[in-house]
Short mmCIF file of C-alpha atoms in Angstrom, two decimals:
data_model
loop_
_atom_site.label_atom_id
_atom_site.label_comp_id
_atom_site.label_asym_id
_atom_site.label_seq_id
_atom_site.Cartn_x
_atom_site.Cartn_y
_atom_site.Cartn_z
CA MET A 26 4.53 -40.42 19.91
CA LYS A 27 1.39 -38.33 19.42
CA TYR A 28 1.89 -34.94 17.81
CA PRO A 29 -0.69 -32.15 17.94
CA GLU A 30 -2.89 -31.91 14.85
CA ILE A 31 -1.90 -28.28 14.39
CA TYR A 32 1.68 -29.21 13.47
CA ASN A 33 2.35 -28.87 9.77
CA LYS A 34 3.92 -31.42 7.46
CA GLU A 35 7.41 -29.91 7.61
CA GLU A 36 7.38 -29.94 11.40
CA LEU A 37 6.31 -33.57 11.52
CA GLN A 38 9.03 -34.56 9.08
CA LEU A 39 11.58 -32.80 11.27
CA PHE A 40 10.37 -34.67 14.35
CA GLU A 41 10.83 -37.99 12.60
CA ARG A 42 14.52 -37.16 12.23
CA MET A 43 14.97 -36.42 15.93
CA ILE A 44 17.74 -38.23 17.86
CA THR A 45 15.96 -40.29 20.51
CA THR A 46 18.69 -42.46 21.99
CA GLU A 47 19.63 -40.04 24.76
CA PRO A 48 16.55 -38.23 26.09
CA VAL A 49 17.24 -35.36 28.47
CA ASN A 50 15.29 -35.56 31.75
CA ILE A 51 14.66 -32.05 32.99
CA PHE A 52 11.10 -32.45 34.23
CA ASP A 53 9.96 -33.70 37.63
CA ASP A 54 6.49 -35.09 37.00
CA ILE A 55 5.43 -38.64 36.24
CA ASP A 56 2.34 -39.33 34.20
CA VAL A 57 0.04 -41.19 36.61
CA LYS A 58 -1.52 -43.16 33.79
CA THR A 59 1.62 -44.49 32.12
CA GLY A 60 4.26 -43.99 34.80
CA SER A 61 6.63 -42.57 32.17
CA LYS A 62 8.80 -39.60 32.95
CA ASN A 63 8.57 -36.41 30.94
CA TYR A 64 11.69 -35.50 29.00
CA VAL A 65 12.89 -33.53 25.98
CA LEU A 66 14.44 -34.55 22.67
CA ILE A 67 17.03 -32.28 21.07
CA THR A 68 18.05 -32.30 17.40
CA ASP A 69 21.65 -32.92 16.44
CA GLU A 70 21.24 -30.54 13.50
CA ARG A 71 20.14 -26.94 13.20
CA ASP A 72 17.27 -25.68 11.12
CA GLU A 73 17.54 -23.21 8.23
CA ASN A 74 17.58 -20.29 10.69
CA ASP A 75 20.51 -21.80 12.62
CA LYS A 76 18.40 -22.86 15.60
CA ASP A 77 18.10 -26.14 17.48
CA VAL A 78 14.72 -27.81 17.86
CA VAL A 79 13.48 -29.12 21.20
CA ILE A 80 10.43 -31.35 21.71
CA ALA A 81 8.86 -31.90 25.12
CA VAL A 82 7.70 -35.51 25.34
CA GLY A 83 5.18 -36.84 27.85
CA SER A 84 1.94 -35.54 29.29
CA GLY A 85 0.35 -33.82 32.28
CA GLU A 86 2.20 -31.01 34.07
CA ILE A 87 5.73 -29.86 33.21
CA GLY A 88 8.20 -28.52 35.77
CA THR A 89 11.97 -28.71 36.30
CA TYR A 90 13.34 -30.42 39.39
CA GLU A 91 16.40 -30.04 41.56
CA GLY A 92 19.21 -32.20 40.24
CA GLY A 93 17.64 -32.43 36.79
CA GLU A 94 19.44 -31.61 33.59
CA ASP A 95 17.92 -28.16 33.19
CA TYR A 96 21.39 -26.84 32.41
CA VAL A 97 21.15 -28.46 28.96
CA LEU A 98 18.52 -25.96 27.83
CA CYS A 99 20.28 -23.11 29.64
CA GLU A 100 23.39 -23.67 27.57
CA MET A 101 21.58 -23.74 24.22
CA GLU A 102 22.07 -20.56 22.19
CA LEU A 103 18.79 -20.48 20.24
CA PHE A 104 16.05 -23.06 19.95
CA ASP A 105 12.44 -23.61 18.94
CA LEU A 106 10.20 -25.41 21.42
CA TYR A 107 7.44 -27.90 20.56
CA PHE A 108 5.25 -30.13 22.72
CA GLU A 109 3.80 -33.58 22.34
CA GLU A 110 0.01 -33.59 22.67
CA GLY A 111 -1.09 -34.38 26.23
CA PHE A 112 0.61 -31.68 28.30
CA THR A 113 -1.89 -29.60 30.28
CA LYS A 114 0.21 -27.21 32.37
CA ILE A 115 3.62 -25.53 32.38
CA LYS A 116 4.58 -25.08 36.02
CA ASP A 117 6.17 -22.00 37.58
CA GLU A 118 9.52 -20.88 36.11
CA THR A 119 9.89 -23.96 33.90
CA PHE A 120 11.30 -22.16 30.86
CA ALA A 121 12.31 -18.90 32.54
CA GLY A 122 15.42 -17.34 31.02
CA LYS A 123 15.76 -19.87 28.19
CA ASN A 124 16.80 -18.80 24.70
CA ILE A 125 13.54 -19.86 23.05
CA VAL A 126 12.80 -18.09 19.76
CA TYR A 127 9.59 -19.82 18.72
CA CYS A 128 7.15 -21.89 20.77
CA LEU A 129 4.15 -23.91 19.68
CA LEU A 130 1.90 -25.09 22.51
CA PRO A 131 -0.30 -28.20 22.17
CA GLU A 132 -4.08 -28.02 22.05
CA SER A 133 -4.20 -29.88 25.37
CA MET A 134 -2.44 -27.02 27.23
CA GLU A 135 -4.71 -25.30 29.76
CA GLU A 136 -2.42 -23.30 32.06
CA LEU A 137 0.83 -21.32 31.96
CA GLY A 138 2.27 -20.99 35.46
CA GLU A 139 3.89 -18.00 37.15
CA TYR A 140 7.09 -16.85 35.42
CA SER A 141 6.79 -19.84 33.07
CA PHE A 142 8.45 -17.93 30.19
CA ALA A 143 9.85 -15.03 32.24
CA GLU A 144 12.90 -13.25 30.80
CA CYS A 145 12.86 -15.27 27.60
CA CYS A 146 14.55 -12.35 25.89
CA LYS A 147 14.83 -14.11 22.52
CA LEU A 148 11.17 -15.17 22.30
CA GLU A 149 9.64 -13.71 19.14
CA SER A 150 6.54 -15.84 18.66
CA ILE A 151 4.37 -18.21 20.68
CA ILE A 152 1.38 -19.95 19.13
CA ILE A 153 -1.48 -20.65 21.54
CA PRO A 154 -4.26 -22.90 20.19
CA ASP A 155 -7.80 -23.07 21.55
CA GLY A 156 -7.83 -24.72 24.96
CA LEU A 157 -5.63 -22.46 27.08
CA LYS A 158 -7.56 -21.10 30.08
CA TYR A 159 -5.11 -19.48 32.51
CA ILE A 160 -2.04 -17.26 32.16
CA ARG A 161 -0.57 -16.77 35.62
CA LYS A 162 1.41 -13.94 37.16
CA SER A 163 4.40 -12.65 35.16
CA ALA A 164 4.22 -15.57 32.74
CA PHE A 165 5.85 -13.49 29.99
CA VAL A 166 7.57 -10.81 32.04
CA GLY A 167 10.62 -9.40 30.26
CA CYS A 168 9.90 -11.01 26.87
CA GLU A 169 10.95 -7.85 25.12
CA LYS A 170 11.03 -9.28 21.57
CA LEU A 171 7.50 -10.63 21.76
CA LYS A 172 5.59 -8.11 19.63
CA GLN A 173 2.29 -9.93 19.08
CA ILE A 174 0.35 -12.70 20.77
CA ASN A 175 -3.05 -14.12 19.81
CA LEU A 176 -5.16 -15.40 22.70
CA PRO A 177 -8.03 -17.84 22.02
CA SER A 178 -11.65 -17.57 23.13
CA THR A 179 -11.04 -20.24 25.81
CA ILE A 180 -8.95 -17.81 27.94
CA GLU A 181 -10.63 -17.26 31.32
CA THR A 182 -7.98 -15.48 33.41
CA ILE A 183 -4.89 -13.38 32.73
CA SER A 184 -3.11 -12.52 35.98
CA GLU A 185 -1.42 -9.26 36.91
CA ASP A 186 1.84 -8.34 35.21
CA ALA A 187 1.57 -11.31 32.85
CA PHE A 188 3.12 -9.20 30.04
CA SER A 189 5.18 -6.75 32.08
CA GLY A 190 8.22 -5.59 30.11
CA CYS A 191 6.71 -6.57 26.75
CA GLU A 192 7.14 -3.13 25.20
CA LYS A 193 4.60 -2.17 22.52
CA ILE A 194 3.18 -5.68 22.25
CA THR A 195 -0.05 -6.24 20.31
CA ILE A 196 -2.39 -8.58 22.19
CA ILE A 197 -5.22 -9.92 20.03
CA ILE A 198 -8.01 -11.47 22.08
CA ASP A 199 -10.75 -13.61 20.60
CA LYS A 200 -13.32 -12.33 23.10
CA PRO A 201 -15.63 -9.30 23.47
CA LYS A 202 -14.14 -6.15 24.96
CA GLY A 203 -14.05 -6.11 28.75
CA SER A 204 -14.53 -9.85 29.16
CA LEU A 205 -11.10 -10.16 30.81
CA ALA A 206 -10.12 -7.92 33.71
CA GLY A 207 -6.77 -6.22 34.22
CA ALA A 208 -5.79 -5.16 30.69
CA PRO A 209 -3.06 -4.50 29.60
CA TRP A 210 -1.68 -6.85 32.29
CA GLY A 211 1.52 -4.92 32.91
CA ALA A 212 2.51 -4.31 29.28
CA ASP A 213 3.64 -0.72 28.72
CA ASN A 214 2.24 0.91 25.57
CA ALA A 215 0.39 -2.29 24.71
CA HIS A 216 -2.01 -2.37 21.77
CA ILE A 217 -5.03 -4.45 22.78
CA VAL A 218 -7.36 -5.75 20.07
CA TRP A 219 -10.68 -7.31 21.05
CA GLU A 220 -13.10 -9.28 18.95
CA GLU A 221 -16.14 -7.01 19.11
CA ALA A 222 -18.34 -9.43 17.21
CA GLU A 223 -17.80 -12.48 15.08
CA GLY A 224 -15.32 -11.68 12.33
CA VAL A 225 -14.23 -8.26 13.61
CA TYR A 226 -11.38 -7.00 15.77
CA ILE A 227 -11.62 -3.60 17.47
CA THR A 228 -8.93 -1.92 19.54
CA ASP A 229 -9.12 -1.68 23.31
CA ASP A 230 -10.23 1.96 23.29
CA GLY A 231 -13.14 1.06 21.00
CA GLU A 232 -12.10 3.67 18.41
CA GLU A 233 -10.32 1.69 15.68
CA LEU A 234 -11.52 -1.23 13.59
CA PHE A 235 -8.42 -3.39 13.30
CA GLU A 236 -9.48 -6.29 11.07
CA PHE A 237 -12.55 -7.75 9.42
CA TYR A 238 -12.24 -11.45 8.63
CA GLY A 239 -15.87 -12.55 8.41
CA ASP A 240 -17.73 -13.92 5.40
CA ASP A 241 -20.63 -11.44 5.59
CA LYS A 242 -21.62 -9.62 2.41
CA GLU A 243 -23.11 -6.69 4.35
CA TYR A 244 -21.71 -5.01 7.43
CA THR A 245 -22.53 -1.94 9.52
CA ILE A 246 -19.57 -0.50 11.39
CA PRO A 247 -20.49 0.08 15.07
CA ASP A 248 -21.14 3.65 16.13
CA GLY A 249 -18.19 5.07 18.04
CA ILE A 250 -15.51 3.72 15.70
CA LYS A 251 -13.31 6.62 14.54
CA ARG A 252 -10.76 4.88 12.33
CA ILE A 253 -10.52 1.96 9.95
CA ARG A 254 -7.00 0.57 9.94
CA SER A 255 -5.04 -0.06 6.73
CA GLN A 256 -6.18 -3.22 4.88
CA ALA A 257 -8.87 -3.91 7.49
CA PHE A 258 -11.41 -5.03 4.83
CA SER A 259 -8.97 -5.72 2.00
CA GLY A 260 -9.96 -8.80 0.02
CA SER A 261 -13.14 -9.36 2.03
CA LYS A 262 -16.44 -10.59 0.55
CA LEU A 263 -18.32 -7.41 1.46
CA GLU A 264 -20.75 -6.01 -1.08
CA LYS A 265 -22.28 -3.32 1.12
CA ILE A 266 -20.74 -1.29 3.94
CA THR A 267 -22.47 1.26 6.18
CA ILE A 268 -20.14 3.77 7.83
CA PRO A 269 -21.33 5.65 10.94
CA ASP A 270 -21.05 9.41 11.49
CA SER A 271 -18.42 8.76 14.17
CA LEU A 272 -15.87 7.50 11.61
CA GLU A 273 -13.20 10.09 10.74
CA LYS A 274 -10.52 8.20 8.82
CA ILE A 275 -10.30 5.31 6.34
CA GLY A 276 -6.77 3.86 6.16
CA PHE A 277 -4.54 2.82 3.28
CA PHE A 278 -5.94 -0.07 1.18
CA ALA A 279 -8.79 -0.41 3.72
CA PHE A 280 -11.27 -1.90 1.20
CA GLU A 281 -8.83 -2.65 -1.62
CA ASN A 282 -9.86 -5.46 -3.97
CA SER A 283 -13.24 -6.00 -2.28
CA PRO A 284 -16.45 -6.71 -4.25
CA LEU A 285 -18.15 -3.61 -2.83
CA LYS A 286 -21.23 -2.46 -4.70
CA GLU A 287 -22.60 0.08 -2.25
CA ILE A 288 -21.07 2.43 0.32
CA ILE A 289 -23.20 4.42 2.75
CA VAL A 290 -20.77 7.00 4.09
CA GLY A 291 -21.31 8.82 7.38
CA LYS A 292 -21.02 12.58 7.75
CA GLY A 293 -17.94 12.54 9.97
CA ILE A 294 -15.32 11.39 7.42
CA LYS A 295 -12.31 13.72 7.29
CA LYS A 296 -9.65 11.61 5.57
CA MET A 297 -9.52 8.80 3.02
CA ASP A 298 -5.99 7.46 2.55
CA PRO A 299 -4.50 6.38 -0.81
CA TRP A 300 -6.05 3.26 -2.34
CA ALA A 301 -8.72 3.16 0.39
CA PHE A 302 -11.13 1.78 -2.24
CA GLY A 303 -8.58 0.73 -4.87
CA ARG A 304 -9.63 -2.04 -7.27
CA CYS A 305 -13.24 -2.11 -6.00
CA GLN A 306 -14.36 -2.93 -9.53
CA TYR A 307 -18.07 -3.40 -8.73
CA LEU A 308 -18.48 -0.05 -7.03
CA THR A 309 -20.62 2.21 -9.24
CA LYS A 310 -21.42 5.30 -7.16
CA VAL A 311 -19.79 7.24 -4.33
CA ASP A 312 -20.99 10.36 -2.53
CA ILE A 313 -18.13 11.82 -0.50
CA PRO A 314 -19.37 13.81 2.52
CA PHE A 315 -18.43 17.39 3.32
CA GLY A 316 -15.32 17.49 5.48
CA VAL A 317 -12.93 15.49 3.29
CA GLU A 318 -10.19 17.84 2.07
CA THR A 319 -7.74 15.57 0.22
CA LEU A 320 -8.07 12.58 -2.09
CA ASN A 321 -4.92 10.79 -3.25
CA GLY A 322 -5.27 7.63 -5.33
CA THR A 323 -8.40 6.80 -3.33
CA PHE A 324 -10.43 5.16 -6.13
CA THR A 325 -7.61 3.86 -8.35
CA ARG A 326 -8.79 1.17 -10.80
CA CYS A 327 -12.42 1.20 -9.68
CA THR A 328 -13.31 0.15 -13.21
CA GLY A 329 -17.08 0.08 -12.62
CA LEU A 330 -17.32 3.52 -11.00
CA GLU A 331 -19.77 5.69 -12.96
CA SER A 332 -20.53 8.57 -10.60
CA VAL A 333 -18.61 10.46 -7.91
CA THR A 334 -19.88 13.44 -5.96
CA LEU A 335 -17.09 15.67 -4.64
CA PRO A 336 -17.98 17.91 -1.67
CA GLY A 337 -17.31 21.62 -1.37
CA SER A 338 -14.64 20.92 1.24
CA ILE A 339 -12.20 19.27 -1.22
CA LYS A 340 -8.97 21.25 -1.55
CA LYS A 341 -6.53 18.81 -3.09
CA LEU A 342 -6.73 16.01 -5.68
CA GLU A 343 -3.51 14.01 -5.97
CA GLY A 344 -2.03 10.94 -7.63
CA ARG A 345 -4.22 8.62 -9.66
CA VAL A 346 -7.26 9.36 -7.53
CA PHE A 347 -9.52 8.32 -10.44
CA GLY A 348 -6.83 6.44 -12.36
CA GLY A 349 -8.29 3.54 -14.31
CA CYS A 350 -11.88 4.58 -13.55
CA CYS A 351 -12.77 3.90 -17.19
CA SER A 352 -16.56 3.82 -16.59
CA LEU A 353 -16.71 7.29 -15.02
CA LYS A 354 -19.11 9.38 -17.11
CA GLU A 355 -19.13 12.71 -15.32
CA LEU A 356 -16.88 14.57 -12.92
CA ASN A 357 -17.51 18.02 -11.50
CA ILE A 358 -14.61 19.77 -9.78
CA PRO A 359 -15.91 22.06 -7.00
CA ALA A 360 -14.85 25.67 -6.43
CA SER A 361 -12.95 24.68 -3.27
CA VAL A 362 -10.19 22.76 -5.12
CA GLU A 363 -6.81 24.49 -4.79
CA GLU A 364 -4.45 21.79 -6.09
CA MET A 365 -4.76 18.97 -8.60
CA GLU A 366 -2.65 17.27 -11.25
CA GLY A 367 -3.06 15.57 -14.59
CA GLU A 368 -2.66 12.03 -13.28
CA CYS A 369 -5.88 12.45 -11.28
CA PHE A 370 -7.79 12.17 -14.56
CA SER A 371 -5.97 9.26 -16.22
CA PHE A 372 -9.26 7.39 -16.57
CA ILE A 373 -8.01 4.83 -19.09
CA LEU A 374 -6.65 1.43 -18.17
CA LYS A 375 -3.11 0.49 -19.13
CA ASP A 376 -4.22 -2.42 -21.30
CA GLY A 377 -4.17 -0.35 -24.48
CA GLU A 378 -7.70 -1.47 -25.32
CA THR A 379 -10.26 -0.05 -22.87
CA GLU A 380 -11.46 3.46 -23.73
CA SER A 381 -12.87 5.68 -20.98
CA LYS A 382 -16.53 6.71 -20.98
CA ILE A 383 -16.04 10.27 -19.72
CA GLU A 384 -18.69 12.60 -21.19
CA ARG A 385 -18.48 15.61 -18.88
CA LEU A 386 -15.42 17.04 -17.11
CA VAL A 387 -16.12 20.46 -15.61
CA VAL A 388 -14.51 22.86 -13.13
CA ASP A 389 -16.92 25.05 -11.15
CA GLU A 390 -16.91 28.56 -12.63
CA ASN A 391 -16.28 30.02 -9.16
CA ASN A 392 -13.00 28.14 -8.74
CA LYS A 393 -10.17 30.67 -8.28
CA ASN A 394 -7.39 28.34 -9.39
CA PHE A 395 -8.62 26.32 -12.37
CA VAL A 396 -10.83 26.64 -15.42
CA SER A 397 -12.29 24.13 -17.90
CA GLU A 398 -13.23 24.36 -21.58
CA ASN A 399 -14.78 21.48 -23.53
CA GLY A 400 -13.29 18.81 -21.28
CA VAL A 401 -9.88 20.51 -20.99
CA ILE A 402 -8.59 21.75 -17.62
CA TYR A 403 -6.07 24.61 -17.22
CA ASN A 404 -4.90 26.72 -14.34
CA LYS A 405 -6.64 30.10 -14.17
CA ASP A 406 -4.37 32.01 -16.57
CA LYS A 407 -4.02 29.00 -18.89
CA SER A 408 -0.26 28.86 -18.51
CA ARG A 409 -0.47 25.29 -17.27
CA LEU A 410 -2.27 22.46 -19.02
CA VAL A 411 -3.60 19.98 -16.44
CA CYS A 412 -5.80 17.57 -18.35
CA VAL A 413 -7.16 17.04 -21.87
CA SER A 414 -10.06 14.75 -22.80
CA THR A 415 -11.69 14.01 -26.16
CA ILE A 416 -15.00 15.52 -25.06
CA GLY A 417 -14.28 18.45 -27.41
CA GLY A 418 -12.91 16.20 -30.15
CA LYS A 419 -10.07 13.75 -30.79
CA SER A 420 -7.72 16.42 -32.12
CA PHE A 421 -6.08 19.01 -29.87
CA THR A 422 -3.54 21.79 -30.28
CA VAL A 423 -1.93 23.10 -27.13
CA PRO A 424 -2.66 26.85 -26.85
CA ASP A 425 0.20 29.35 -27.09
CA THR A 426 -0.51 30.49 -23.53
CA VAL A 427 0.54 27.13 -22.08
CA LYS A 428 4.03 27.09 -20.53
CA SER A 429 3.88 23.74 -18.71
CA ILE A 430 2.06 20.45 -19.19
CA ASP A 431 1.20 18.00 -16.43
CA ARG A 432 2.37 14.40 -16.36
CA ASN A 433 -0.11 12.13 -18.15
CA ALA A 434 -2.14 15.17 -19.19
CA PHE A 435 -3.72 13.23 -22.09
CA GLY A 436 -4.65 10.14 -20.05
CA ALA A 437 -8.38 10.87 -19.87
CA ASN A 438 -8.91 9.08 -23.20
CA LEU A 439 -7.19 6.27 -25.06
CA ASN A 440 -7.59 7.07 -28.75
CA TRP A 441 -6.46 10.35 -30.36
CA GLU A 442 -6.32 11.44 -33.98
CA LYS A 443 -3.99 14.45 -33.77
CA ILE A 444 -2.10 16.25 -30.98
CA ILE A 445 0.08 19.27 -31.68
CA VAL A 446 2.43 20.87 -29.16
CA PRO A 447 3.69 24.16 -30.72
CA ASN A 448 7.34 25.16 -30.83
CA ASP A 449 6.98 28.03 -28.40
CA VAL A 450 5.85 25.78 -25.50
CA ILE A 451 8.51 25.65 -22.77
CA ILE A 452 8.56 22.80 -20.28
CA ASP A 453 9.45 24.36 -16.94
CA ASP A 454 11.31 22.45 -14.22
CA ASN A 455 8.62 22.58 -11.56
CA GLU A 456 6.40 20.14 -9.76
CA HIS A 457 3.69 20.36 -12.42
CA THR A 458 5.98 19.55 -15.33
CA CYS A 459 6.08 16.19 -17.14
CA VAL A 460 8.43 14.51 -14.68
CA ASP A 461 7.99 11.23 -16.52
CA SER A 462 5.71 11.51 -19.54
CA ILE A 463 3.09 13.83 -20.95
CA PHE A 464 1.81 11.00 -23.12
CA GLN A 465 1.33 7.62 -21.41
CA ASN A 466 -0.41 4.45 -22.61
CA ILE A 467 -2.43 6.16 -25.35
CA ASN A 468 -2.92 5.65 -29.10
CA ILE A 469 -2.21 8.62 -31.40
CA ASP A 470 -2.47 8.76 -35.19
CA TYR A 471 -0.38 11.92 -35.49
CA VAL A 472 1.59 13.84 -32.87
CA GLU A 473 3.79 16.89 -33.34
CA ILE A 474 6.30 17.82 -30.62
CA PRO A 475 9.09 20.45 -30.50
CA ALA A 476 12.61 19.02 -30.34
CA SER A 477 13.39 21.24 -27.34
CA MET A 478 11.14 19.09 -25.14
CA PHE A 479 13.29 16.02 -25.79
CA GLU A 480 16.41 17.93 -24.84
CA LYS A 481 15.09 18.82 -21.38
CA LYS A 482 13.39 15.62 -20.30
CA ARG A 483 14.42 11.99 -20.35
CA ARG A 484 11.04 10.75 -21.46
CA ILE A 485 8.11 12.51 -23.15
CA LEU A 486 6.38 9.44 -24.53
CA TYR A 487 5.82 6.17 -22.66
CA GLU A 488 4.17 2.96 -23.86
CA CYS A 489 2.16 4.73 -26.55
CA LYS A 490 1.14 3.48 -29.99
CA ILE A 491 1.87 6.21 -32.53
CA LYS A 492 1.44 6.08 -36.29
CA LYS A 493 3.40 9.25 -37.07
CA LEU A 494 5.67 11.27 -34.77
CA VAL A 495 6.87 14.63 -36.08
CA ILE A 496 9.78 16.36 -34.33
CA LYS A 497 9.77 20.10 -35.04
CA GLY A 498 12.81 22.37 -34.88
CA ALA A 499 16.56 21.94 -34.68
CA VAL A 500 17.64 18.52 -33.44
CA GLN A 501 21.05 18.09 -31.82
CA ASN A 502 20.93 14.34 -31.35
CA LYS A 503 18.49 12.32 -33.46
CA GLU A 504 19.70 9.03 -32.03
CA ARG A 505 18.89 10.18 -28.50
CA ILE A 506 15.35 11.02 -29.57
CA ARG A 507 15.01 7.58 -31.12
CA GLN A 508 16.21 6.00 -27.86
CA ILE A 509 13.74 8.03 -25.82
CA SER A 510 10.96 7.04 -28.22
CA SER A 511 11.88 3.35 -27.90
CA PHE A 512 9.49 3.14 -24.94
CA CYS A 513 6.69 3.34 -27.53
CA LYS A 514 5.58 1.57 -30.68
CA ILE A 515 6.05 4.18 -33.40
CA ASP A 516 5.43 3.45 -37.09
CA GLU A 517 7.19 6.56 -38.45
CA ILE A 518 9.41 9.36 -37.09
CA ILE A 519 9.86 12.51 -39.16
CA PHE A 520 12.33 15.32 -38.35
CA GLU A 521 11.32 18.77 -39.68
#
């Protein structure tokens, strides 16, 4: 028996265990070369997903015949369908209504006849190798569980209503847009993805780049594309990307973990989703165009990033937008910013070794919501401490005006000599308060904290290295404070 080369090792091992003593003859054609009748083999055991396995044996065209044993497949609850290499066509209605869950066609298959898999309501996946040329009328009509199908470049014709009743199916076609007439071939709400050029898939409307799978190191996105889908370039080999003015949105993780060194950004960008450029460690400079209003975790762990230009349209900075950007030397916050939080400026890595290179952290003097002094950012009346860096020195005392401190407020730098939080600081229960920890993943020689802070929050310190921790004020439960501090490595705790 000759199996298709695309079958994997596990599938071939399964076939070797097939019961062959009683083949089931459901097909009507005889191979003119060998004279042997086509038939199927059925396992006497179920696979790990509680399905039977059926193999079509023979060659040429497949089609059921009157008086054949077609009822055998009709009575099977669930089964996967495989083919021996050599079959070229599935004739009309051959597998219509069968409880096929998974189907793998041979490379020799060229044509799927009318209604060949019609009303296969259990069909979830069908693998079509290169070689298939024709999909005839209503071939997959009513296959409501079929959510995605990949069609090879060899496809020449897809007939009307081929996918009728396949609700919200994604059809990925390895051909240029418009090369096949009749899309979406009867499928309601279908998502059609065309291969625009080698290595790129673009949606049927020409507005969304769906996937980049090429090996190119440089790529220019075609003009007219409005969106880059999530993870479209993730893990690619791209070092340079040019984005047209037509592009409006970059999706989640779109370029995550890519070796990008240069981004030429068009003027039309309005939105960059979280982690859009996360872990792009070779990226050194980014100029964000006017029009972007929110950044949330966009450049997390871009460890080589040295310069970022924020436009005057930015209103909100959220999450670890520059988290782990340890090479960032300068950051200017424009007057337009209305909301931001301490985690945005946690430049250090969590390895406990890599210090950030921040030298300048400034809020525009015309900003109505925030103010900066020597690398420290407050809200306008200084009642809220957003971020502290060591630009003004490695020792810092929280001013008496401060009533709340942001989570990870001291994450801009790794190494501190002394931090003092006075007794009269109250940690308010609001969205800007230290929900988890004020101090995270930093090294402090000496830190002084009021006992009242430990009473209100579960955790003030997290994964820090501290030489001396001084707890000021009345302490109701010393053991509880020790438990809370167990998240850190602390050489000495003193209660005063």
